[in-house]
């Protein structure tokens, strides 16, 4: 009996501990710069980010450029896992009072960050450190996502993209289609032709909630949630199950059943299938431009997102991440942060960043520079994201989406969309369930504030 | 087969246990108690404000049909993963025990998967069974089954069960093999002389003598299925499609680590712990009775 009790106690301890240990972040040693390499006479500024692959390399290159451009500050950029892991590491580090000066946070974390009470708003920081920034010279649809109701900027836009429409020209030719369709009805016809011609995956998408619910709503100037998509108040409720967006999802559900739309998984998973030459038509982030441009082994094209026949598109909304500045550091460090952010926004850096990655430039000047250099004549696909974002003055429906527990809401939408695509639920039931579950998360968030 | 060691010095055994106890205290007991405390508070992610909410998180979870489904799903997942891993481990051990030539090669190869990290194992299985580019998925599809773990919950669950069990087969194999080798040959030979068939020898002699090993492995495998399969699920399905593979530990991760809903996540950890303690106690109470240690 003693043995039994001991074993039970041990197991109990282990189980609770394993689950308990999930909470504090598994903070690894930062990757990147060896402390010995940091010049002694410089003020060190830490920046945690969450980009990998080509995007991660480009980010490190940008930091090197900054470090070599002056001799007062030294930015140590460290990769902290994907966006969710980076945010979690930041939370854990803040609780332990070991947080960095700057951190890159994804757009769905915006509400959490802005209401966290731990940030140093970028507009204040720049003013306090003596930088006069002409915020009007920024690309407004990018900035708008991160403004307070008073129009003050909270975090520095860094990597912003928007979904666009890609096509594999080689596959499209098999169905006798030589250019991307412009309306959703035409997409349906084209996908049917492709399917009938034997194309395995006529149409697919990455980031299904972002592209087909959030951006579809903005693109057609209809609300995703009440209270101006959450910008006007915490008591917002999602309404995508009651709008034209629901019809769009029902149509995609039909396509999923008849083989026109082939689901390839969550997040950006569909990119593998597109790059592998299986999918002909594909909606996903403009940030995949860098990868497609470099690695596609087929002729491809890109265009603006499809829209409904008879409706003029409004503008699309961004995704990606921004740089947040955290409280609790000294003035000297913040001087360095301001210098770095000033460098990030500089025309040279922005034009280079835009052309290397596929993210949109955050200033009008960087866009104009790229235009003047004739870059878009060679890479017309790179201009699509910008023309889409700036198509019209953003409305309350197309400015962005600001909801609490947005991470959970995206997950709920993913789950219910999968139930819809598989036929386990009708589009109507699936969206109603998604909406009621999302609203429950919103009420929960509101109650915690 | 139970061994007893007597220490002359009263303090020596405690001194020897001390480092392990210290590690347990810092890495298990302390975080576990934190989770317990957190489950009674509504806290913002950064921990600046926190409000006592009593059992509110628990009542919310226990009233949530989706949570009930997750509990049920976890039990189903655990049952199949454990059964499959144990059966395969035992089967392989029995046969590896009989092999005369190349024993070491077989054993090494069978132990190999244990060295593979769960996430890597998950990626391997996904590569084989992904509906678009999986080599084995293609084979399955040719048999007429519309194999699609990206949308079909049953397919997804099958895939994560098999992948999780595969990871654990090696561990079970090692213990079963050691257990088999500890069985005196004379017993089996005597039975053989008495005319007992291979099948009968296994079930009346080998299997009962293996029961301590089996019992130990059941406990370990259940705990493994509950917690350590996280890596496989994260790599293969991320809990999808439609939540079909969201077992409790994955939900703790999704709500706490990604969603930063610390109160609910902590309450879920505590419920998870209670569930595993309950299961383990049940096993000790009812299964261990049937174990023959001598």
XYZ file of C-alpha atoms in Angstrom:
743
model
C 0.000 0.000 0.000
C 2.859 2.365 0.759
C 4.299 1.658 -2.609
C 0.964 2.385 -4.209
C 0.583 5.659 -2.456
C 4.063 6.756 -3.320
C 3.666 5.856 -6.959
C 0.362 7.699 -7.130
C 1.842 10.743 -5.494
C 4.759 10.718 -7.871
C 2.515 10.401 -10.881
C 0.210 13.067 -9.609
C 3.144 15.392 -9.198
C 4.438 14.575 -12.635
C 1.129 15.098 -14.383
C 0.306 18.359 -12.724
C 3.815 19.556 -13.273
C 3.870 18.689 -16.937
C 0.670 20.585 -17.480
C 1.785 23.381 -15.177
C 5.075 23.648 -16.980
C 3.201 24.423 -20.190
C 2.346 27.842 -18.829
C 5.660 29.569 -18.353
C 7.378 29.788 -21.695
C 10.119 27.387 -22.437
C 12.499 30.284 -22.822
C 15.531 29.112 -24.722
C 18.785 30.931 -24.931
C 18.460 33.519 -27.648
C 19.862 32.560 -30.994
C 21.909 34.962 -32.965
C 24.599 37.213 -31.674
C 27.237 35.895 -29.312
C 27.524 38.330 -26.361
C 31.268 38.496 -26.998
C 30.583 40.046 -30.384
C 28.733 43.025 -28.964
C 31.006 46.062 -28.982
C 31.603 47.217 -25.416
C 31.095 50.916 -25.934
C 27.624 50.578 -27.446
C 24.207 50.530 -25.842
C 22.677 47.125 -26.428
C 19.033 46.915 -27.465
C 17.246 43.585 -27.564
C 14.675 42.743 -30.186
C 12.788 39.446 -30.291
C 11.265 38.365 -33.568
C 9.455 35.364 -35.036
C 10.394 35.034 -38.711
C 12.212 32.078 -40.256
C 13.641 31.090 -43.608
C 14.195 33.758 -46.206
C 12.260 36.302 -44.116
C 14.363 35.607 -41.023
C 17.593 35.971 -42.966
C 16.439 39.239 -44.476
C 15.551 40.520 -41.001
C 19.021 39.705 -39.668
C 20.559 41.425 -42.662
C 18.514 44.535 -41.942
C 19.701 44.575 -38.323
C 23.317 44.210 -39.439
C 22.874 47.169 -41.734
C 21.599 49.248 -38.827
C 24.407 48.161 -36.526
C 27.012 49.025 -39.142
C 25.411 52.375 -39.956
C 26.252 54.003 -36.606
C 28.406 53.374 -33.529
C 26.203 54.265 -30.569
C 23.682 51.428 -30.430
C 23.768 47.747 -31.092
C 20.567 45.858 -31.771
C 20.667 42.202 -30.780
C 17.898 40.496 -32.741
C 16.983 37.043 -31.529
C 14.608 34.541 -33.034
C 12.142 33.340 -30.388
C 10.097 30.772 -32.255
C 7.014 31.448 -34.343
C 4.688 34.382 -33.660
C 2.774 32.593 -30.907
C 5.968 31.437 -29.247
C 7.534 34.885 -29.475
C 4.485 36.429 -27.830
C 4.460 33.785 -25.134
C 8.181 34.258 -24.479
C 7.556 38.002 -24.133
C 4.779 37.452 -21.613
C 6.942 35.090 -19.560
C 9.935 37.425 -19.763
C 7.862 40.392 -18.680
C 6.620 38.511 -15.649
C 10.233 37.724 -14.774
C 11.284 41.337 -15.497
C 13.714 40.222 -18.192
C 11.858 41.458 -21.231
C 13.497 42.980 -24.305
C 13.094 46.596 -25.400
C 11.314 45.570 -28.606
C 9.287 42.602 -29.744
C 7.597 41.614 -32.975
C 3.947 40.657 -32.400
C 1.453 39.343 -34.959
C -1.669 41.309 -35.873
C -4.051 39.044 -33.952
C -2.180 39.960 -30.757
C -2.838 43.682 -31.270
C -5.769 43.972 -28.889
C -3.923 42.078 -26.157
C -0.831 44.245 -26.526
C -2.621 47.571 -26.708
C -4.597 46.881 -23.546
C -1.754 45.168 -21.725
C -0.421 48.230 -19.902
C 3.148 47.152 -20.614
C 3.793 49.024 -23.835
C 5.451 52.313 -24.681
C 3.299 53.577 -27.588
C 5.469 54.289 -30.598
C 4.047 57.750 -31.260
C 4.911 58.773 -27.680
C 8.322 57.212 -27.807
C 9.287 58.975 -31.022
C 8.045 62.327 -29.691
C 9.778 61.849 -26.314
C 13.053 60.990 -28.008
C 12.882 64.082 -30.177
C 11.946 62.582 -33.544
C 9.423 64.508 -35.573
C 7.651 61.892 -37.608
C 5.283 62.879 -40.369
C 2.806 60.043 -39.897
C 0.848 61.270 -42.921
C 3.703 60.116 -45.138
C 2.962 56.528 -44.176
C 0.770 54.135 -46.142
C -2.443 54.774 -44.225
C -4.175 51.373 -44.594
C -1.093 49.830 -43.011
C -0.976 52.333 -40.175
C -4.718 52.304 -39.605
C -4.735 48.799 -38.221
C -2.563 49.926 -35.297
C -3.957 53.353 -34.415
C -5.790 54.330 -31.241
C -9.258 55.839 -31.632
C -7.486 59.229 -31.393
C -5.295 58.380 -34.344
C -2.081 57.739 -32.416
C 0.236 54.956 -33.510
C 0.809 52.189 -30.967
C 3.312 49.935 -32.670
C 5.641 50.292 -35.629
C 4.409 48.469 -38.734
C 7.168 46.111 -39.805
C 6.026 43.263 -42.015
C 2.582 43.825 -43.481
C 1.023 41.870 -46.282
C -2.418 41.346 -47.736
C -3.942 38.360 -49.531
C -3.778 38.315 -53.321
C -4.771 35.865 -56.037
C -2.131 33.635 -57.637
C -2.405 31.324 -60.617
C -0.294 28.527 -62.061
C -0.400 29.375 -65.780
C 0.755 25.929 -66.887
C -2.094 24.224 -65.065
C -4.614 26.882 -66.061
C -3.768 26.218 -69.709
C -4.923 22.622 -69.258
C -8.423 23.938 -68.649
C -8.097 26.475 -71.444
C -7.810 29.428 -69.097
C -5.200 32.023 -69.869
C -5.803 34.683 -67.276
C -7.014 34.870 -63.700
C -10.774 35.304 -63.368
C -11.924 38.548 -61.773
C -15.196 37.679 -60.113
C -16.016 34.788 -57.825
C -18.575 33.441 -60.303
C -15.864 33.328 -62.944
C -13.544 31.607 -60.472
C -16.222 28.949 -60.058
C -16.517 28.469 -63.817
C -12.769 28.348 -64.274
C -12.366 25.860 -61.423
C -15.044 23.649 -62.961
C -13.255 23.713 -66.315
C -9.981 22.853 -64.615
C -11.548 20.024 -62.651
C -13.131 18.623 -65.793
C -9.750 18.816 -67.506
C -8.336 16.598 -64.770
C -6.594 19.161 -62.572
C -6.466 17.615 -59.112
C -6.662 20.858 -57.161
C -8.382 23.594 -59.178
C -8.621 26.133 -56.344
C -7.172 26.347 -52.860
C -6.334 28.942 -50.234
C -3.999 29.677 -47.359
C -5.114 31.400 -44.132
C -8.779 30.672 -44.721
C -10.233 32.922 -42.008
C -8.035 35.861 -42.909
C -8.669 35.572 -46.659
C -12.255 34.322 -46.929
C -13.910 35.876 -43.895
C -11.892 38.872 -42.755
C -10.666 40.087 -46.129
C -13.722 39.021 -48.077
C -15.787 41.237 -45.751
C -13.467 44.223 -46.045
C -13.100 43.831 -49.819
C -16.889 44.062 -50.163
C -17.267 46.712 -47.469
C -19.382 44.604 -45.153
C -18.774 44.197 -41.414
C -16.962 41.232 -39.924
C -17.999 42.324 -36.436
C -20.160 45.049 -34.955
C -18.671 48.181 -33.345
C -16.625 48.933 -36.484
C -15.055 45.496 -36.411
C -14.242 46.000 -32.754
C -12.434 49.349 -33.087
C -15.285 51.221 -31.434
C -15.824 49.066 -28.383
C -15.159 45.866 -26.514
C -18.802 44.849 -26.777
C -18.393 43.894 -30.437
C -19.999 40.755 -31.824
C -19.013 38.909 -34.957
C -21.624 38.957 -37.727
C -19.991 36.997 -40.550
C -22.725 34.372 -40.281
C -25.398 36.912 -41.182
C -23.802 38.768 -44.082
C -22.927 38.137 -47.702
C -19.784 36.454 -46.362
C -21.956 33.513 -45.330
C -23.070 33.085 -48.949
C -19.455 33.094 -50.041
C -18.610 30.328 -47.552
C -21.656 28.330 -48.659
C -20.428 28.609 -52.235
C -16.933 27.430 -51.239
C -18.571 24.548 -49.363
C -20.316 23.499 -52.585
C -16.998 23.707 -54.386
C -15.356 21.596 -51.696
C -18.000 18.940 -52.311
C -17.827 18.952 -56.095
C -14.022 19.003 -56.297
C -13.450 22.604 -57.343
C -11.945 23.655 -54.005
C -9.423 21.371 -52.357
C -8.595 22.180 -48.759
C -4.890 21.924 -48.001
C -4.752 22.653 -44.281
C -4.472 25.555 -41.888
C -2.179 28.549 -41.933
C 0.007 28.721 -44.992
C 0.015 24.949 -45.562
C -1.542 25.312 -49.008
C 1.657 26.947 -50.190
C 3.343 23.538 -50.472
C 0.611 22.265 -52.767
C 0.785 25.386 -54.937
C 4.567 25.281 -55.165
C 4.414 21.556 -55.872
C 2.377 22.359 -58.985
C -0.809 20.670 -57.793
C -3.063 23.708 -57.475
C -4.046 26.036 -60.286
C -5.793 28.933 -58.529
C -4.696 30.033 -55.103
C -5.437 32.865 -52.676
C -2.771 33.648 -50.097
C -0.636 36.373 -48.605
C 1.419 38.660 -50.827
C 4.341 37.794 -48.553
C 4.688 34.507 -50.436
C 5.889 36.508 -53.442
C 9.544 36.097 -52.408
C 9.225 32.336 -52.273
C 7.207 31.989 -55.501
C 9.422 34.405 -57.390
C 12.518 32.431 -56.385
C 11.339 28.835 -56.407
C 8.312 28.324 -58.675
C 9.102 25.825 -61.433
C 6.102 26.852 -63.512
C 4.821 29.978 -65.206
C 2.681 31.925 -62.784
C 0.665 35.079 -62.551
C -1.028 37.110 -59.832
C -3.869 39.567 -59.592
C -6.133 41.292 -57.137
C -8.521 39.177 -55.098
C -11.694 38.186 -56.943
C -14.842 40.135 -56.067
C -18.568 39.679 -56.591
C -19.953 40.615 -59.965
C -21.627 43.999 -59.831
C -19.866 45.106 -56.658
C -16.904 47.440 -56.636
C -14.097 46.248 -54.378
C -13.378 48.480 -51.368
C -9.872 47.715 -50.057
C -8.281 44.685 -48.478
C -6.789 44.561 -44.999
C -3.361 43.683 -43.779
C -1.884 40.868 -41.832
C 1.603 40.345 -40.519
C 3.304 41.852 -37.520
C 4.504 45.076 -35.932
C 7.262 46.085 -33.549
C 6.045 46.856 -30.036
C 8.193 48.755 -27.537
C 7.959 47.575 -23.935
C 8.156 49.637 -20.771
C 10.730 49.283 -18.037
C 13.957 50.324 -19.735
C 16.089 53.441 -19.420
C 16.166 56.565 -21.550
C 19.409 55.629 -23.281
C 17.948 52.354 -24.486
C 14.841 54.133 -25.758
C 17.036 56.559 -27.679
C 18.450 53.516 -29.411
C 15.004 52.062 -30.016
C 13.876 55.314 -31.601
C 16.978 55.405 -33.792
C 16.299 51.840 -34.897
C 12.625 52.473 -35.667
C 13.622 55.600 -37.580
C 16.002 53.437 -39.587
C 13.326 50.770 -40.182
C 11.016 53.393 -41.662
C 13.710 55.011 -43.802
C 13.067 55.019 -47.524
C 16.226 53.042 -48.341
C 15.396 50.304 -45.914
C 11.709 50.146 -46.791
C 12.275 49.943 -50.534
C 14.840 47.173 -50.037
C 12.669 45.282 -47.542
C 9.610 45.474 -49.814
C 11.472 44.244 -52.876
C 13.281 41.456 -51.040
C 10.342 40.013 -49.129
C 7.003 40.834 -50.739
C 5.775 42.727 -47.679
C 4.378 46.146 -48.498
C 6.423 49.296 -47.866
C 5.133 51.283 -44.918
C 5.874 54.717 -46.347
C 4.623 56.367 -49.508
C 8.176 57.470 -50.280
C 9.442 53.890 -50.379
C 6.628 52.968 -52.728
C 7.383 55.897 -55.017
C 11.079 55.063 -55.021
C 10.291 51.476 -56.050
C 7.937 52.744 -58.733
C 10.497 55.210 -60.115
C 13.150 52.549 -60.257
C 10.888 50.678 -62.665
C 10.770 47.710 -60.344
C 7.064 47.043 -60.873
C 7.486 46.790 -64.626
C 9.622 43.758 -63.998
C 7.618 42.450 -61.046
C 4.022 43.598 -61.557
C 2.809 41.121 -58.911
C 4.598 43.156 -56.263
C 2.365 46.161 -56.811
C -0.899 44.259 -56.389
C -0.845 44.251 -52.610
C -0.403 48.013 -52.511
C -3.045 48.836 -55.068
C -5.428 46.572 -53.201
C -4.729 48.157 -49.836
C -4.998 51.681 -51.191
C -7.892 51.091 -53.570
C -10.222 53.337 -51.576
C -10.206 55.322 -48.374
C -10.709 52.602 -45.711
C -14.174 52.461 -44.160
C -15.208 51.203 -40.743
C -15.545 47.786 -42.390
C -12.202 47.774 -44.154
C -9.853 49.418 -41.729
C -8.958 46.226 -39.918
C -10.219 43.945 -37.210
C -9.590 44.473 -33.536
C -10.973 41.774 -31.296
C -9.983 40.312 -27.959
C -9.090 36.608 -27.881
C -8.669 36.890 -31.651
C -6.207 33.996 -31.624
C -8.893 31.708 -30.226
C -11.486 33.134 -32.612
C -9.318 32.347 -35.643
C -8.908 28.837 -34.304
C -12.643 28.435 -33.820
C -13.239 29.622 -37.377
C -10.617 27.157 -38.640
C -12.341 24.309 -36.837
C -15.808 25.158 -38.073
C -14.649 25.785 -41.629
C -13.096 22.312 -41.612
C -16.429 20.932 -40.494
C -18.061 22.786 -43.378
C -15.534 21.716 -46.043
C -15.799 18.082 -44.976
C -19.597 18.235 -45.138
C -19.961 17.381 -41.453
C -21.931 20.617 -41.052
C -23.828 22.802 -43.471
C -22.273 26.199 -44.131
C -25.110 27.821 -42.229
C -24.767 25.633 -39.135
C -20.989 25.775 -39.171
C -20.910 29.571 -39.390
C -23.598 29.971 -36.749
C -21.615 27.723 -34.421
C -18.420 29.609 -35.227
C -20.142 32.929 -34.517
C -21.664 31.872 -31.218
C -18.390 30.355 -30.041
C -16.478 33.467 -31.147
C -18.958 35.720 -29.362
C -18.506 33.690 -26.222
C -14.758 34.383 -26.433
C -15.474 38.084 -26.975
C -17.734 38.260 -23.909
C -15.133 36.412 -21.897
C -12.468 38.894 -22.971
C -14.732 41.839 -22.226
C -15.493 40.517 -18.743
C -11.796 40.217 -17.958
C -11.024 43.844 -18.769
C 11.221 -11.046 -7.915
C 10.919 -8.096 -5.570
C 14.270 -7.018 -4.204
C 14.789 -5.413 -0.836
C 17.858 -3.505 0.162
C 18.613 -2.627 3.757
C 20.589 0.467 4.559
C 22.597 0.434 7.774
C 22.837 4.192 7.996
C 19.468 5.841 8.587
C 20.291 8.977 6.639
C 21.987 7.517 3.618
C 18.799 6.608 1.739
C 17.448 10.122 2.248
C 20.713 11.651 1.145
C 20.602 9.555 -2.000
C 17.028 10.595 -2.693
C 17.675 14.247 -1.987
C 18.865 15.391 -5.448
C 15.887 13.752 -7.130
C 13.484 15.206 -4.611
C 14.976 18.637 -5.124
C 14.499 18.382 -8.877
C 10.959 17.157 -8.344
C 10.265 20.062 -6.055
C 11.553 22.723 -8.413
C 10.491 21.330 -11.745
C 7.299 19.485 -10.811
C 5.769 20.429 -7.503
C 6.383 24.148 -7.745
C 5.015 24.709 -11.273
C 2.160 22.358 -10.471
C 1.181 24.389 -7.437
C 1.373 27.522 -9.587
C -1.086 25.988 -12.023
C -3.406 25.149 -9.159
C -3.306 28.714 -7.820
C -3.699 30.246 -11.291
C -6.835 28.237 -11.943
C -8.703 30.271 -9.326
C -7.785 33.642 -10.829
C -8.691 35.552 -13.936
C -5.366 37.041 -14.938
C -4.308 39.176 -17.859
C -1.450 37.686 -19.895
C 1.219 39.975 -18.481
C 0.141 39.350 -14.913
C -0.513 42.992 -14.049
C -3.975 42.413 -12.694
C -5.599 39.348 -11.327
C -8.959 38.706 -9.788
C -10.091 35.806 -7.646
C -12.861 33.931 -9.435
C -13.124 30.796 -7.321
C -14.330 27.815 -9.260
C -15.702 29.863 -12.167
C -13.214 28.422 -14.670
C -14.045 24.907 -13.569
C -17.790 25.325 -13.776
C -17.438 26.920 -17.207
C -15.369 24.014 -18.486
C -17.554 21.359 -16.951
C -20.651 22.916 -18.507
C -19.052 23.108 -21.950
C -20.114 20.272 -24.285
C -17.009 20.868 -26.384
C -14.888 20.173 -23.328
C -16.802 16.985 -22.642
C -16.038 15.912 -26.181
C -12.362 16.620 -25.619
C -12.361 14.460 -22.491
C -14.071 11.634 -24.306
C -11.753 12.002 -27.270
C -8.744 11.851 -24.960
C -9.963 8.613 -23.414
C -10.554 7.048 -26.817
C -7.171 8.235 -28.033
C -5.447 6.927 -24.909
C -7.170 3.561 -25.071
C -6.194 2.912 -28.669
C -2.695 4.330 -28.443
C -1.917 2.330 -25.316
C -3.426 -0.896 -26.611
C -1.704 -0.630 -29.949
C 1.679 0.280 -28.464
C 1.494 -2.517 -25.886
C 0.267 -5.185 -28.276
C 2.875 -4.328 -30.891
C 5.648 -4.125 -28.284
C 4.716 -7.487 -26.799
C 4.385 -9.142 -30.167
C 7.778 -7.922 -31.311
C 9.420 -8.813 -28.002
C 8.093 -12.378 -28.090
C 9.444 -12.856 -31.584
C 12.732 -11.037 -30.978
C 13.225 -13.254 -27.947
C 13.091 -16.309 -30.183
C 15.441 -14.995 -32.819
C 18.821 -16.701 -32.622
C 20.842 -15.043 -35.336
C 21.263 -11.279 -35.647
C 19.554 -10.578 -32.325
C 21.401 -7.328 -31.761
C 20.539 -5.973 -35.164
C 16.860 -6.653 -34.710
C 16.853 -5.154 -31.252
C 18.703 -2.026 -32.288
C 16.338 -1.465 -35.169
C 13.307 -1.992 -32.964
C 14.571 0.411 -30.316
C 15.408 3.065 -32.866
C 12.068 4.907 -33.074
C 12.331 5.755 -29.395
C 15.217 8.067 -30.178
C 13.066 10.069 -32.590
C 11.601 13.253 -31.109
C 7.771 13.274 -31.133
C 7.634 16.287 -33.425
C 9.995 14.650 -35.901
C 7.991 11.424 -35.730
C 4.883 13.474 -36.473
C 6.458 15.115 -39.500
C 7.621 11.728 -40.810
C 4.132 10.290 -40.576
C 2.600 13.370 -42.110
C 5.013 13.057 -45.008
C 3.899 9.507 -45.613
C 0.191 10.118 -45.220
C -0.438 13.672 -46.410
C -3.310 13.478 -48.915
C -1.495 15.663 -51.448
C 2.088 14.451 -51.358
C 2.162 11.419 -49.054
C 3.609 8.287 -50.639
C 1.521 5.879 -48.576
C -1.554 8.075 -48.867
C -1.353 7.459 -52.596
C -1.367 3.702 -51.998
C -4.391 3.969 -49.713
C -6.225 6.104 -52.233
C -5.613 3.520 -54.918
C -7.496 0.969 -52.844
C -10.537 3.175 -53.246
C -10.563 4.775 -49.804
C -10.875 8.539 -50.039
C -8.053 9.044 -47.545
C -8.000 12.628 -46.291
C -6.822 13.299 -42.723
C -6.984 17.046 -43.469
C -10.789 16.907 -43.486
C -11.836 13.501 -42.202
C -11.709 13.390 -38.404
C -11.588 9.600 -38.197
C -8.682 9.457 -40.608
C -6.863 12.161 -38.665
C -7.438 10.381 -35.363
C -6.241 7.083 -36.810
C -3.109 8.755 -38.083
C -2.170 10.369 -34.766
C -2.936 7.165 -32.847
C -0.724 5.067 -35.085
C 2.057 7.652 -35.079
C 1.900 8.037 -31.284
C 1.838 4.282 -30.735
C 4.744 3.763 -33.115
C 6.824 6.140 -30.992
C 6.127 4.113 -27.867
C 6.491 0.585 -29.263
C 10.265 0.631 -28.745
C 9.985 1.490 -25.096
C 7.479 -1.295 -24.508
C 9.582 -3.665 -26.550
C 12.642 -3.141 -24.321
C 10.705 -3.783 -21.128
C 8.839 -6.789 -22.462
C 12.052 -8.285 -23.767
C 13.749 -7.838 -20.402
C 10.684 -9.343 -18.734
C 10.743 -12.323 -21.083
C 14.390 -12.947 -20.456
C 13.832 -12.964 -16.723
C 11.431 -15.905 -17.027
C 13.261 -19.100 -16.086
C 13.685 -21.324 -19.128
C 13.133 -24.362 -16.967
C 9.502 -23.405 -16.419
C 8.770 -23.151 -20.090
C 10.717 -26.282 -20.887
C 8.875 -28.229 -18.205
C 5.574 -27.135 -19.696
C 6.758 -28.101 -23.149
C 7.669 -31.578 -21.880
C 4.188 -31.824 -20.381
C 2.884 -31.249 -23.864
C 1.614 -27.662 -23.605
C 1.366 -25.926 -26.988
C 3.258 -22.702 -27.725
C 0.040 -20.798 -27.443
C -0.825 -22.359 -24.112
C 2.699 -21.901 -22.755
C 2.456 -18.233 -23.563
C -0.887 -17.627 -21.928
C -0.472 -19.778 -18.836
C 3.197 -19.234 -18.036
C 4.791 -16.341 -19.896
C 1.961 -13.876 -19.769
C 1.246 -14.139 -16.011
C 4.946 -13.826 -15.284
C 5.049 -10.739 -17.457
C 2.171 -9.138 -15.594
C 4.330 -6.850 -13.407
C 5.989 -5.541 -16.563
C 2.664 -5.200 -18.289
C 1.173 -3.342 -15.377
C 4.094 -0.952 -15.205
C 3.887 -0.357 -18.953
C 0.144 0.294 -18.869
C 0.660 3.055 -16.338
C 3.549 4.543 -18.309
C 1.730 4.305 -21.643
C -1.397 5.950 -20.326
C 0.644 8.855 -19.003
C 2.509 8.991 -22.312
C -0.758 9.147 -24.272
C -2.126 11.859 -22.065
C 0.877 14.162 -22.169
C 3.773 13.325 -24.430
C 1.774 12.818 -27.598
C 1.483 16.573 -27.836
C 4.431 16.791 -30.239
C 2.932 14.284 -32.646
C -0.436 16.011 -32.702
C 1.078 19.447 -33.078
C 3.113 18.310 -36.057
C 0.460 16.189 -37.778
C -2.962 17.781 -37.283
C -2.651 20.775 -34.936
C -5.766 19.437 -33.254
C -7.841 19.479 -36.447
C -9.818 18.871 -38.512
C -12.698 20.539 -36.735
C -11.117 19.711 -33.374
C -11.200 15.968 -34.078
C -7.728 15.422 -32.603
C -7.805 18.099 -29.903
C -7.031 15.997 -26.854
C -6.880 17.627 -23.438
C -3.165 18.358 -23.381
C -3.426 19.984 -26.807
C -6.269 22.166 -25.595
C -4.179 23.241 -22.606
C -1.501 24.302 -25.058
C -3.855 26.021 -27.500
C -5.714 27.995 -24.830
C -2.793 28.725 -22.534
C 0.324 28.915 -24.628
C -1.107 30.329 -27.839
C -4.317 31.982 -26.648
C -2.776 33.276 -23.379
C -5.970 32.419 -21.511
C -4.060 31.412 -18.414
C -6.945 30.914 -15.993
C -8.809 28.453 -18.175
C -5.642 26.700 -19.223
C -4.585 26.248 -15.598
C -8.006 24.884 -14.670
C -7.740 22.461 -17.576
C -4.326 21.298 -16.335
C -5.772 20.618 -12.926
C -8.697 18.653 -14.361
C -6.279 16.752 -16.567
C -4.176 15.942 -13.551
C -7.193 14.799 -11.561
C -8.216 12.576 -14.440
C -4.811 10.925 -14.686
C -4.533 10.497 -10.920
C -7.977 8.912 -10.926
C -7.059 6.579 -13.751
C -3.789 5.622 -12.112
C -5.444 4.953 -8.781
C -8.006 2.837 -10.556
C -5.226 0.891 -12.201
C -3.403 0.315 -8.923
C -6.557 -0.710 -7.184
C -8.079 -3.059 -9.724
C -5.342 -4.066 -12.104
C -2.517 -4.475 -9.661
C -4.487 -7.091 -7.748
C -4.135 -9.337 -10.693
C -0.418 -8.774 -10.991
C 1.735 -11.623 -9.761
C 4.967 -10.312 -8.321
C 6.226 -13.664 -7.141
